[in-house]
Amino acid sequence: MKIALVAQHTTSLAEDARLRELSRSLAGKGHRVTVYARKDGAPAPAKAELEPGVQIELIGPGDKHASDESQLLAQVPAFSQPLHERWRHERPDVVHALRWTSGLASLAAARDLRIPVVQSFDSLGVAERRHHVLPLSVGTERIRLEPAIGRSVNAVVAGSSDEESDLTRLGVPRRSIKVVPCGVDTDEFNPEGPVADRTGRHRLVTVADLQEHDALATLLQALSKVPGAELVVAGGPPRAKLRGDMAYRRLAKVAESLDVTGRVLFAGEVGRGALPPL
């Protein structure tokens, strides 16, 4: 099967581990995968064979700094037009769009070509707003357009039953939603192999954005009720720069108020290679 993975939000597979593993896994099952990502303006070949069965094509206007959702949305027409031309000449069997702006680009490019489009949102704007990850002042286009995308594609892949419930409340037919929980590479994350240094306490680890203040504050409150445990928080800026980070300072104050400072380690940014030992 020829599968088109559309990732308008990214400029390479190197910066998106999940996309890289997904394409590699599909190719390993005998499919031909083409990843369509955004140009970043730097000199680079338009097409490249990453490994057997996986090719990447860079298209669009070429703006490395277009990471803001409103900027990505503005670039959808310039991304979808060359996508349409490619699919008109070499039709994929199915398109899988990753995140909402990729969904818009895929629907526009696949129009009149009768190519089925599958959508993965990763997370929904309504859920991020509910959990205070998405501020009220931003994301209005996303919250307005995600339900329309979900109702227009042939299928939506949800990562959990909670996401499935949100999608149905947004008007996406339940019959078109498939729940596929996020996987874990058990060759990389397993009980054997290197182990990070630790104390004799039971250890809890969370990998999180320090901006998720409410969720992490709740976790700190829970830690205060488990006196024999310690918590490692991996995320945020590099450890050497934590003291200058406002989100870290707010959480450190919460830890101090709960008298758990000695049992919390803010590890800062942790590289991919350091996660399995942790």
PDB file of N, CA, C and O in Angstrom, residues 163-207:
ATOM      1  N   GLU A 163     -10.367  11.040  24.281  1.00  0.00           N
ATOM      2  CA  GLU A 163     -10.358  11.794  23.027  1.00  0.00           C
ATOM      3  C   GLU A 163     -11.546  11.386  22.158  1.00  0.00           C
ATOM      4  O   GLU A 163     -12.167  12.229  21.505  1.00  0.00           O
ATOM      5  N   GLU A 164     -11.875  10.097  22.163  1.00  0.00           N
ATOM      6  CA  GLU A 164     -13.038   9.630  21.418  1.00  0.00           C
ATOM      7  C   GLU A 164     -14.309  10.329  21.913  1.00  0.00           C
ATOM      8  O   GLU A 164     -15.148  10.773  21.114  1.00  0.00           O
ATOM      9  N   SER A 165     -14.457  10.462  23.227  1.00  0.00           N
ATOM     10  CA  SER A 165     -15.635  11.139  23.786  1.00  0.00           C
ATOM     11  C   SER A 165     -15.681  12.601  23.371  1.00  0.00           C
ATOM     12  O   SER A 165     -16.748  13.124  23.023  1.00  0.00           O
ATOM     13  N   ASP A 166     -14.517  13.278  23.412  1.00  0.00           N
ATOM     14  CA  ASP A 166     -14.472  14.679  22.974  1.00  0.00           C
ATOM     15  C   ASP A 166     -14.875  14.801  21.507  1.00  0.00           C
ATOM     16  O   ASP A 166     -15.616  15.716  21.122  1.00  0.00           O
ATOM     17  N   LEU A 167     -14.394  13.884  20.678  1.00  0.00           N
ATOM     18  CA  LEU A 167     -14.710  13.923  19.249  1.00  0.00           C
ATOM     19  C   LEU A 167     -16.198  13.740  18.996  1.00  0.00           C
ATOM     20  O   LEU A 167     -16.788  14.440  18.166  1.00  0.00           O
ATOM     21  N   THR A 168     -16.812  12.818  19.705  1.00  0.00           N
ATOM     22  CA  THR A 168     -18.251  12.611  19.506  1.00  0.00           C
ATOM     23  C   THR A 168     -19.040  13.834  19.960  1.00  0.00           C
ATOM     24  O   THR A 168     -20.040  14.195  19.336  1.00  0.00           O
ATOM     25  N   ARG A 169     -18.581  14.485  21.042  1.00  0.00           N
ATOM     26  CA  ARG A 169     -19.262  15.713  21.491  1.00  0.00           C
ATOM     27  C   ARG A 169     -19.112  16.836  20.470  1.00  0.00           C
ATOM     28  O   ARG A 169     -19.945  17.742  20.396  1.00  0.00           O
ATOM     29  N   LEU A 170     -18.055  16.782  19.673  1.00  0.00           N
ATOM     30  CA  LEU A 170     -17.837  17.784  18.621  1.00  0.00           C
ATOM     31  C   LEU A 170     -18.599  17.453  17.346  1.00  0.00           C
ATOM     32  O   LEU A 170     -18.516  18.178  16.365  1.00  0.00           O
ATOM     33  N   GLY A 171     -19.308  16.329  17.353  1.00  0.00           N
ATOM     34  CA  GLY A 171     -20.130  15.973  16.198  1.00  0.00           C
ATOM     35  C   GLY A 171     -19.505  14.999  15.235  1.00  0.00           C
ATOM     36  O   GLY A 171     -20.056  14.753  14.156  1.00  0.00           O
ATOM     37  N   VAL A 172     -18.347  14.435  15.594  1.00  0.00           N
ATOM     38  CA  VAL A 172     -17.713  13.435  14.734  1.00  0.00           C
ATOM     39  C   VAL A 172     -18.428  12.100  14.953  1.00  0.00           C
ATOM     40  O   VAL A 172     -18.552  11.657  16.097  1.00  0.00           O
ATOM     41  N   PRO A 173     -18.913  11.448  13.896  1.00  0.00           N
ATOM     42  CA  PRO A 173     -19.633  10.176  14.068  1.00  0.00           C
ATOM     43  C   PRO A 173     -18.747   9.128  14.748  1.00  0.00           C
ATOM     44  O   PRO A 173     -17.600   8.932  14.365  1.00  0.00           O
ATOM     45  N   ARG A 174     -19.302   8.464  15.746  1.00  0.00           N
ATOM     46  CA  ARG A 174     -18.524   7.475  16.485  1.00  0.00           C
ATOM     47  C   ARG A 174     -18.021   6.352  15.574  1.00  0.00           C
ATOM     48  O   ARG A 174     -16.954   5.799  15.789  1.00  0.00           O
ATOM     49  N   ARG A 175     -18.808   6.028  14.549  1.00  0.00           N
ATOM     50  CA  ARG A 175     -18.416   4.925  13.661  1.00  0.00           C
ATOM     51  C   ARG A 175     -17.148   5.229  12.881  1.00  0.00           C
ATOM     52  O   ARG A 175     -16.482   4.312  12.380  1.00  0.00           O
ATOM     53  N   SER A 176     -16.798   6.507  12.746  1.00  0.00           N
ATOM     54  CA  SER A 176     -15.595   6.854  11.981  1.00  0.00           C
ATOM     55  C   SER A 176     -14.370   7.041  12.882  1.00  0.00           C
ATOM     56  O   SER A 176     -13.291   7.367  12.383  1.00  0.00           O
ATOM     57  N   ILE A 177     -14.528   6.833  14.192  1.00  0.00           N
ATOM     58  CA  ILE A 177     -13.420   7.018  15.140  1.00  0.00           C
ATOM     59  C   ILE A 177     -12.832   5.656  15.508  1.00  0.00           C
ATOM     60  O   ILE A 177     -13.556   4.729  15.862  1.00  0.00           O
ATOM     61  N   LYS A 178     -11.528   5.542  15.396  1.00  0.00           N
ATOM     62  CA  LYS A 178     -10.825   4.329  15.798  1.00  0.00           C
ATOM     63  C   LYS A 178      -9.854   4.697  16.924  1.00  0.00           C
ATOM     64  O   LYS A 178      -9.026   5.595  16.758  1.00  0.00           O
ATOM     65  N   VAL A 179      -9.958   4.023  18.072  1.00  0.00           N
ATOM     66  CA  VAL A 179      -9.060   4.294  19.193  1.00  0.00           C
ATOM     67  C   VAL A 179      -7.814   3.428  19.067  1.00  0.00           C
ATOM     68  O   VAL A 179      -7.898   2.205  19.075  1.00  0.00           O
ATOM     69  N   VAL A 180      -6.661   4.081  18.912  1.00  0.00           N
ATOM     70  CA  VAL A 180      -5.368   3.387  18.831  1.00  0.00           C
ATOM     71  C   VAL A 180      -4.478   4.032  19.893  1.00  0.00           C
ATOM     72  O   VAL A 180      -3.911   5.102  19.652  1.00  0.00           O
ATOM     73  N   PRO A 181      -4.357   3.421  21.065  1.00  0.00           N
ATOM     74  CA  PRO A 181      -3.542   4.034  22.133  1.00  0.00           C
ATOM     75  C   PRO A 181      -2.101   4.241  21.701  1.00  0.00           C
ATOM     76  O   PRO A 181      -1.558   3.487  20.886  1.00  0.00           O
ATOM     77  N   CYS A 182      -1.484   5.272  22.251  1.00  0.00           N
ATOM     78  CA  CYS A 182      -0.074   5.547  21.951  1.00  0.00           C
ATOM     79  C   CYS A 182       0.770   4.349  22.391  1.00  0.00           C
ATOM     80  O   CYS A 182       0.568   3.799  23.470  1.00  0.00           O
ATOM     81  N   GLY A 183       1.709   3.950  21.552  1.00  0.00           N
ATOM     82  CA  GLY A 183       2.531   2.785  21.841  1.00  0.00           C
ATOM     83  C   GLY A 183       3.835   3.139  22.529  1.00  0.00           C
ATOM     84  O   GLY A 183       4.212   4.304  22.659  1.00  0.00           O
ATOM     85  N   VAL A 184       4.521   2.121  22.989  1.00  0.00           N
ATOM     86  CA  VAL A 184       5.833   2.250  23.618  1.00  0.00           C
ATOM     87  C   VAL A 184       6.785   1.298  22.915  1.00  0.00           C
ATOM     88  O   VAL A 184       6.439   0.143  22.668  1.00  0.00           O
ATOM     89  N   ASP A 185       7.957   1.792  22.558  1.00  0.00           N
ATOM     90  CA  ASP A 185       8.977   0.941  21.952  1.00  0.00           C
ATOM     91  C   ASP A 185       9.597   0.097  23.068  1.00  0.00           C
ATOM     92  O   ASP A 185      10.442   0.565  23.829  1.00  0.00           O
ATOM     93  N   THR A 186       9.170  -1.149  23.163  1.00  0.00           N
ATOM     94  CA  THR A 186       9.616  -1.997  24.266  1.00  0.00           C
ATOM     95  C   THR A 186      11.036  -2.519  24.066  1.00  0.00           C
ATOM     96  O   THR A 186      11.589  -3.144  24.976  1.00  0.00           O
ATOM     97  N   ASP A 187      11.633  -2.296  22.894  1.00  0.00           N
ATOM     98  CA  ASP A 187      13.058  -2.584  22.734  1.00  0.00           C
ATOM     99  C   ASP A 187      13.890  -1.484  23.394  1.00  0.00           C
ATOM    100  O   ASP A 187      14.970  -1.730  23.933  1.00  0.00           O
ATOM    101  N   GLU A 188      13.374  -0.253  23.331  1.00  0.00           N
ATOM    102  CA  GLU A 188      14.105   0.879  23.907  1.00  0.00           C
ATOM    103  C   GLU A 188      13.772   1.069  25.383  1.00  0.00           C
ATOM    104  O   GLU A 188      14.648   1.340  26.206  1.00  0.00           O
ATOM    105  N   PHE A 189      12.490   0.956  25.740  1.00  0.00           N
ATOM    106  CA  PHE A 189      12.043   1.120  27.124  1.00  0.00           C
ATOM    107  C   PHE A 189      11.723  -0.253  27.694  1.00  0.00           C
ATOM    108  O   PHE A 189      10.645  -0.804  27.444  1.00  0.00           O
ATOM    109  N   ASN A 190      12.670  -0.817  28.448  1.00  0.00           N
ATOM    110  CA  ASN A 190      12.458  -2.149  29.015  1.00  0.00           C
ATOM    111  C   ASN A 190      13.176  -2.249  30.349  1.00  0.00           C
ATOM    112  O   ASN A 190      14.000  -1.389  30.682  1.00  0.00           O
ATOM    113  N   PRO A 191      12.874  -3.275  31.143  1.00  0.00           N
ATOM    114  CA  PRO A 191      13.460  -3.363  32.490  1.00  0.00           C
ATOM    115  C   PRO A 191      14.963  -3.617  32.506  1.00  0.00           C
ATOM    116  O   PRO A 191      15.602  -3.464  33.550  1.00  0.00           O
ATOM    117  N   GLU A 192      15.547  -4.032  31.385  1.00  0.00           N
ATOM    118  CA  GLU A 192      16.977  -4.323  31.334  1.00  0.00           C
ATOM    119  C   GLU A 192      17.739  -3.096  30.831  1.00  0.00           C
ATOM    120  O   GLU A 192      17.175  -2.161  30.302  1.00  0.00           O
ATOM    121  N   GLY A 193      19.064  -3.119  30.994  1.00  0.00           N
ATOM    122  CA  GLY A 193      19.879  -2.051  30.437  1.00  0.00           C
ATOM    123  C   GLY A 193      20.243  -0.991  31.452  1.00  0.00           C
ATOM    124  O   GLY A 193      20.075  -1.156  32.661  1.00  0.00           O
ATOM    125  N   PRO A 194      20.752   0.173  30.980  1.00  0.00           N
ATOM    126  CA  PRO A 194      21.231   1.228  31.879  1.00  0.00           C
ATOM    127  C   PRO A 194      20.122   1.761  32.788  1.00  0.00           C
ATOM    128  O   PRO A 194      18.955   1.827  32.398  1.00  0.00           O
ATOM    129  N   VAL A 195      20.516   2.133  33.996  1.00  0.00           N
ATOM    130  CA  VAL A 195      19.573   2.670  34.977  1.00  0.00           C
ATOM    131  C   VAL A 195      20.157   3.958  35.555  1.00  0.00           C
ATOM    132  O   VAL A 195      21.338   3.999  35.912  1.00  0.00           O
ATOM    133  N   ALA A 196      19.354   4.991  35.643  1.00  0.00           N
ATOM    134  CA  ALA A 196      19.812   6.262  36.201  1.00  0.00           C
ATOM    135  C   ALA A 196      20.108   6.102  37.696  1.00  0.00           C
ATOM    136  O   ALA A 196      19.496   5.289  38.383  1.00  0.00           O
ATOM    137  N   ASP A 197      21.067   6.907  38.184  1.00  0.00           N
ATOM    138  CA  ASP A 197      21.364   6.893  39.618  1.00  0.00           C
ATOM    139  C   ASP A 197      20.113   7.258  40.408  1.00  0.00           C
ATOM    140  O   ASP A 197      19.321   8.106  39.984  1.00  0.00           O
ATOM    141  N   ARG A 198      19.969   6.616  41.572  1.00  0.00           N
ATOM    142  CA  ARG A 198      18.777   6.905  42.368  1.00  0.00           C
ATOM    143  C   ARG A 198      19.054   6.625  43.838  1.00  0.00           C
ATOM    144  O   ARG A 198      20.044   5.973  44.191  1.00  0.00           O
ATOM    145  N   THR A 199      18.146   7.123  44.669  1.00  0.00           N
ATOM    146  CA  THR A 199      18.228   6.877  46.105  1.00  0.00           C
ATOM    147  C   THR A 199      17.483   5.580  46.419  1.00  0.00           C
ATOM    148  O   THR A 199      17.037   4.873  45.521  1.00  0.00           O
ATOM    149  N   GLY A 200      17.334   5.305  47.705  1.00  0.00           N
ATOM    150  CA  GLY A 200      16.606   4.108  48.109  1.00  0.00           C
ATOM    151  C   GLY A 200      15.100   4.299  48.144  1.00  0.00           C
ATOM    152  O   GLY A 200      14.359   3.348  48.422  1.00  0.00           O
ATOM    153  N   ARG A 201      14.626   5.527  47.850  1.00  0.00           N
ATOM    154  CA  ARG A 201      13.181   5.777  47.886  1.00  0.00           C
ATOM    155  C   ARG A 201      12.489   5.195  46.657  1.00  0.00           C
ATOM    156  O   ARG A 201      13.095   5.010  45.605  1.00  0.00           O
ATOM    157  N   HIS A 202      11.194   4.951  46.790  1.00  0.00           N
ATOM    158  CA  HIS A 202      10.379   4.652  45.618  1.00  0.00           C
ATOM    159  C   HIS A 202      10.375   5.907  44.744  1.00  0.00           C
ATOM    160  O   HIS A 202      10.217   7.021  45.237  1.00  0.00           O
ATOM    161  N   ARG A 203      10.556   5.712  43.452  1.00  0.00           N
ATOM    162  CA  ARG A 203      10.697   6.861  42.549  1.00  0.00           C
ATOM    163  C   ARG A 203       9.515   6.985  41.602  1.00  0.00           C
ATOM    164  O   ARG A 203       9.117   6.013  40.959  1.00  0.00           O
ATOM    165  N   LEU A 204       8.968   8.172  41.513  1.00  0.00           N
ATOM    166  CA  LEU A 204       7.958   8.529  40.520  1.00  0.00           C
ATOM    167  C   LEU A 204       8.618   9.437  39.496  1.00  0.00           C
ATOM    168  O   LEU A 204       9.404  10.314  39.863  1.00  0.00           O
ATOM    169  N   VAL A 205       8.311   9.236  38.227  1.00  0.00           N
ATOM    170  CA  VAL A 205       8.882  10.059  37.155  1.00  0.00           C
ATOM    171  C   VAL A 205       7.753  10.596  36.290  1.00  0.00           C
ATOM    172  O   VAL A 205       6.831   9.859  35.932  1.00  0.00           O
ATOM    173  N   THR A 206       7.815  11.877  35.977  1.00  0.00           N
ATOM    174  CA  THR A 206       6.884  12.439  35.005  1.00  0.00           C
ATOM    175  C   THR A 206       7.672  13.231  33.976  1.00  0.00           C
ATOM    176  O   THR A 206       8.658  13.903  34.312  1.00  0.00           O
ATOM    177  N   VAL A 207       7.275  13.092  32.711  1.00  0.00           N
ATOM    178  CA  VAL A 207       7.863  13.875  31.627  1.00  0.00           C
ATOM    179  C   VAL A 207       6.803  14.879  31.205  1.00  0.00           C
ATOM    180  O   VAL A 207       5.750  14.494  30.687  1.00  0.00           O
TER     181      VAL A 207
END
